[in-house]
Structure formats: C-alpha cells, structure tokens
PDB file of C-alpha atoms in Angstrom:
ATOM      1  CA  MET A   1    -119.129  71.633  12.829  1.00 49.00           C
ATOM      2  CA  ASN A   2    -118.907  69.164  15.683  1.00 54.00           C
ATOM      3  CA  ALA A   3    -119.127  69.444  19.458  1.00 53.00           C
ATOM      4  CA  ALA A   4    -115.327  69.422  19.834  1.00 59.00           C
ATOM      5  CA  GLN A   5    -114.961  72.532  17.650  1.00 65.00           C
ATOM      6  CA  TYR A   6    -117.810  74.495  19.212  1.00 70.00           C
ATOM      7  CA  PRO A   7    -118.947  72.980  22.512  1.00 73.00           C
ATOM      8  CA  LEU A   8    -121.469  75.745  23.296  1.00 81.00           C
ATOM      9  CA  GLY A   9    -123.151  75.618  19.893  1.00 83.00           C
ATOM     10  CA  LYS A  10    -126.383  74.073  21.112  1.00 85.00           C
ATOM     11  CA  ILE A  11    -126.656  76.530  24.018  1.00 87.00           C
ATOM     12  CA  HIS A  12    -126.018  79.432  21.651  1.00 88.00           C
ATOM     13  CA  TYR A  13    -128.747  78.136  19.349  1.00 88.00           C
ATOM     14  CA  PHE A  14    -131.292  77.967  22.177  1.00 90.00           C
ATOM     15  CA  PHE A  15    -130.467  81.504  23.347  1.00 91.00           C
ATOM     16  CA  ARG A  16    -130.915  82.817  19.806  1.00 91.00           C
ATOM     17  CA  LYS A  17    -134.197  80.915  19.464  1.00 92.00           C
ATOM     18  CA  ALA A  18    -135.517  82.353  22.744  1.00 93.00           C
ATOM     19  CA  ASP A  19    -134.420  85.860  21.755  1.00 93.00           C
ATOM     20  CA  HIS A  20    -136.248  85.544  18.444  1.00 92.00           C
ATOM     21  CA  ALA A  21    -139.391  84.307  20.226  1.00 93.00           C
ATOM     22  CA  ARG A  22    -139.295  87.362  22.546  1.00 93.00           C
ATOM     23  CA  TRP A  23    -138.851  89.674  19.555  1.00 90.00           C
ATOM     24  CA  GLN A  24    -141.756  88.025  17.727  1.00 92.00           C
ATOM     25  CA  GLN A  25    -143.995  88.324  20.800  1.00 92.00           C
ATOM     26  CA  MET A  26    -143.133  92.035  21.142  1.00 91.00           C
ATOM     27  CA  GLN A  27    -143.940  92.640  17.468  1.00 88.00           C
ATOM     28  CA  SER A  28    -147.274  90.897  17.931  1.00 89.00           C
ATOM     29  CA  LYS A  29    -148.098  93.051  20.970  1.00 87.00           C
ATOM     30  CA  ARG A  30    -147.176  96.209  19.051  1.00 85.00           C
ATOM     31  CA  HIS A  31    -149.399  95.187  16.161  1.00 82.00           C
ATOM     32  CA  ILE A  32    -152.336  94.557  18.511  1.00 82.00           C
ATOM     33  CA  LEU A  33    -151.772  97.865  20.289  1.00 81.00           C
ATOM     34  CA  ARG A  34    -151.610  99.790  17.019  1.00 77.00           C
ATOM     35  CA  SER A  35    -154.861  98.237  15.833  1.00 76.00           C
ATOM     36  CA  GLN A  36    -156.576  99.025  19.152  1.00 75.00           C
ATOM     37  CA  LEU A  37    -155.468 102.656  18.985  1.00 74.00           C
ATOM     38  CA  GLY A  38    -156.838 103.072  15.476  1.00 69.00           C
ATOM     39  CA  PHE A  39    -153.587 102.893  13.520  1.00 63.00           C
ATOM     40  CA  THR A  40    -155.006 100.439  11.018  1.00 59.00           C
ATOM     41  CA  ASP A  41    -153.466 101.969   7.894  1.00 62.00           C
ATOM     42  CA  HIS A  42    -149.811 101.165   7.417  1.00 63.00           C
ATOM     43  CA  THR A  43    -147.806 103.889   5.716  1.00 67.00           C
ATOM     44  CA  SER A  44    -145.666 102.604   2.889  1.00 67.00           C
ATOM     45  CA  SER A  45    -141.935 103.270   2.842  1.00 70.00           C
ATOM     46  CA  ARG A  46    -141.910 103.131  -0.955  1.00 73.00           C
ATOM     47  CA  PRO A  47    -141.393 106.363  -2.829  1.00 77.00           C
ATOM     48  CA  GLN A  48    -144.558 107.502  -4.625  1.00 77.00           C
ATOM     49  CA  ALA A  49    -143.048 106.855  -8.081  1.00 78.00           C
ATOM     50  CA  CYS A  50    -142.221 103.248  -7.085  1.00 82.00           C
ATOM     51  CA  GLN A  51    -145.727 102.210  -5.960  1.00 81.00           C
ATOM     52  CA  GLY A  52    -146.624  98.952  -7.742  1.00 83.00           C
ATOM     53  CA  CYS A  53    -143.329  98.619  -9.649  1.00 87.00           C
ATOM     54  CA  ILE A  54    -141.833  95.141  -9.993  1.00 87.00           C
ATOM     55  CA  HIS A  55    -138.285  96.575  -9.964  1.00 85.00           C
ATOM     56  CA  TYR A  56    -138.636  97.926  -6.394  1.00 85.00           C
ATOM     57  CA  HIS A  57    -136.067  96.366  -4.061  1.00 84.00           C
ATOM     58  CA  GLY A  58    -136.108  98.514  -0.902  1.00 83.00           C
ATOM     59  CA  VAL A  59    -133.563  96.606   1.199  1.00 84.00           C
ATOM     60  CA  ALA A  60    -131.131  98.556   3.408  1.00 83.00           C
ATOM     61  CA  TYR A  61    -127.488  97.500   3.240  1.00 85.00           C
ATOM     62  CA  GLY A  62    -124.683  98.339   5.664  1.00 82.00           C
ATOM     63  CA  TYR A  63    -123.504  97.161   9.054  1.00 84.00           C
ATOM     64  CA  THR A  64    -123.832 100.401  11.019  1.00 83.00           C
ATOM     65  CA  GLN A  65    -126.627 102.958  11.249  1.00 78.00           C
ATOM     66  CA  GLU A  66    -124.411 105.658   9.730  1.00 83.00           C
ATOM     67  CA  ALA A  67    -123.328 103.495   6.780  1.00 84.00           C
ATOM     68  CA  ARG A  68    -126.800 102.052   6.087  1.00 82.00           C
ATOM     69  CA  THR A  69    -128.108 102.788   2.584  1.00 83.00           C
ATOM     70  CA  THR A  70    -131.397 101.686   1.062  1.00 83.00           C
ATOM     71  CA  LEU A  71    -131.230 100.322  -2.473  1.00 85.00           C
ATOM     72  CA  ILE A  72    -134.516 101.354  -4.097  1.00 86.00           C
ATOM     73  CA  CYS A  73    -134.105  99.566  -7.439  1.00 87.00           C
ATOM     74  CA  GLY A  74    -131.465  98.520  -9.945  1.00 84.00           C
ATOM     75  CA  PHE A  75    -132.259 101.364 -12.332  1.00 87.00           C
ATOM     76  CA  HIS A  76    -132.408 104.164  -9.755  1.00 87.00           C
ATOM     77  CA  PRO A  77    -130.519 103.165  -6.574  1.00 86.00           C
ATOM     78  CA  TYR A  78    -131.751 106.206  -4.613  1.00 83.00           C
ATOM     79  CA  GLY A  79    -135.223 106.295  -6.142  1.00 83.00           C
ATOM     80  CA  TRP A  80    -136.622 108.192  -9.115  1.00 83.00           C
ATOM     81  CA  GLN A  81    -135.796 111.885  -8.650  1.00 83.00           C
ATOM     82  CA  GLY A  82    -137.073 113.352 -11.929  1.00 80.00           C
ATOM     83  CA  GLY A  83    -140.742 114.135 -11.429  1.00 75.00           C
ATOM     84  CA  GLN A  84    -143.848 112.001 -11.141  1.00 76.00           C
ATOM     85  CA  ASP A  85    -143.505 109.070 -13.559  1.00 84.00           C
ATOM     86  CA  CYS A  86    -140.443 106.838 -13.640  1.00 87.00           C
ATOM     87  CA  PRO A  87    -139.515 105.857 -17.214  1.00 85.00           C
ATOM     88  CA  ASP A  88    -138.506 102.357 -16.041  1.00 86.00           C
ATOM     89  CA  TRP A  89    -141.700 101.670 -14.059  1.00 85.00           C
ATOM     90  CA  GLN A  90    -143.189  98.293 -14.839  1.00 86.00           C
ATOM     91  CA  GLY A  91    -146.207  96.699 -13.194  1.00 83.00           C
ATOM     92  CA  ALA A  92    -146.796  92.976 -12.745  1.00 73.00           C
ATOM     93  CA  SER A  93    -149.177  92.893 -15.728  1.00 72.00           C
ATOM     94  CA  ASP A  94    -146.605  94.625 -18.006  1.00 65.00           C
ATOM     95  CA  ARG A  95    -144.296  91.597 -18.091  1.00 58.00           C
TER      96      ARG A  95
END
C-alpha cells in the first residue's frame, strides 16, 4: 500500500493508536477502582466443568451482538452439559 492508494493511511493509523491508548487508560482506571473498592477476586467466565482444562477455548465469534456465539472447546462447543465431570477434560499435566 502506498501513499497514492491511501493518502490518509498515516492519519488513520494515528487516530487508531490514540483511541487504543484511551481505551487502555480507561481499563487501567477501572482496574484501580475495582481494587480500591474491594473487588480483588475476578470471577471466571469458564464453566465449572472446564476449569483447568487445556481444551478450553472461550473466544466469542460473530460480528453483531445478536449473532455472537462463544466457542467453549472443540469437543463441546457450548460447554459440557452432562453433569459435573467432562469426559474429555485434560489438565496440563495429563499431556
């Protein structure tokens, strides 16, 4: 990509960089505020059966809020639904 194809590329880059810096600063302030208010423990978004499993993925896919779906793992895309212990659970030391 050269300047003739996209003349505002550098400006766009600097705006994105500044926006990211503002976002990072806000996240830092939120973290400090939470620690000052006593919210030191962070609740996990992992399902209970997936705690410590190496197969956990947990990334949300989709472009809109309505279409967003979280992929829990390759074996059980929506998480283990059949009781306490997942039959495919594997810890880091089980490799």
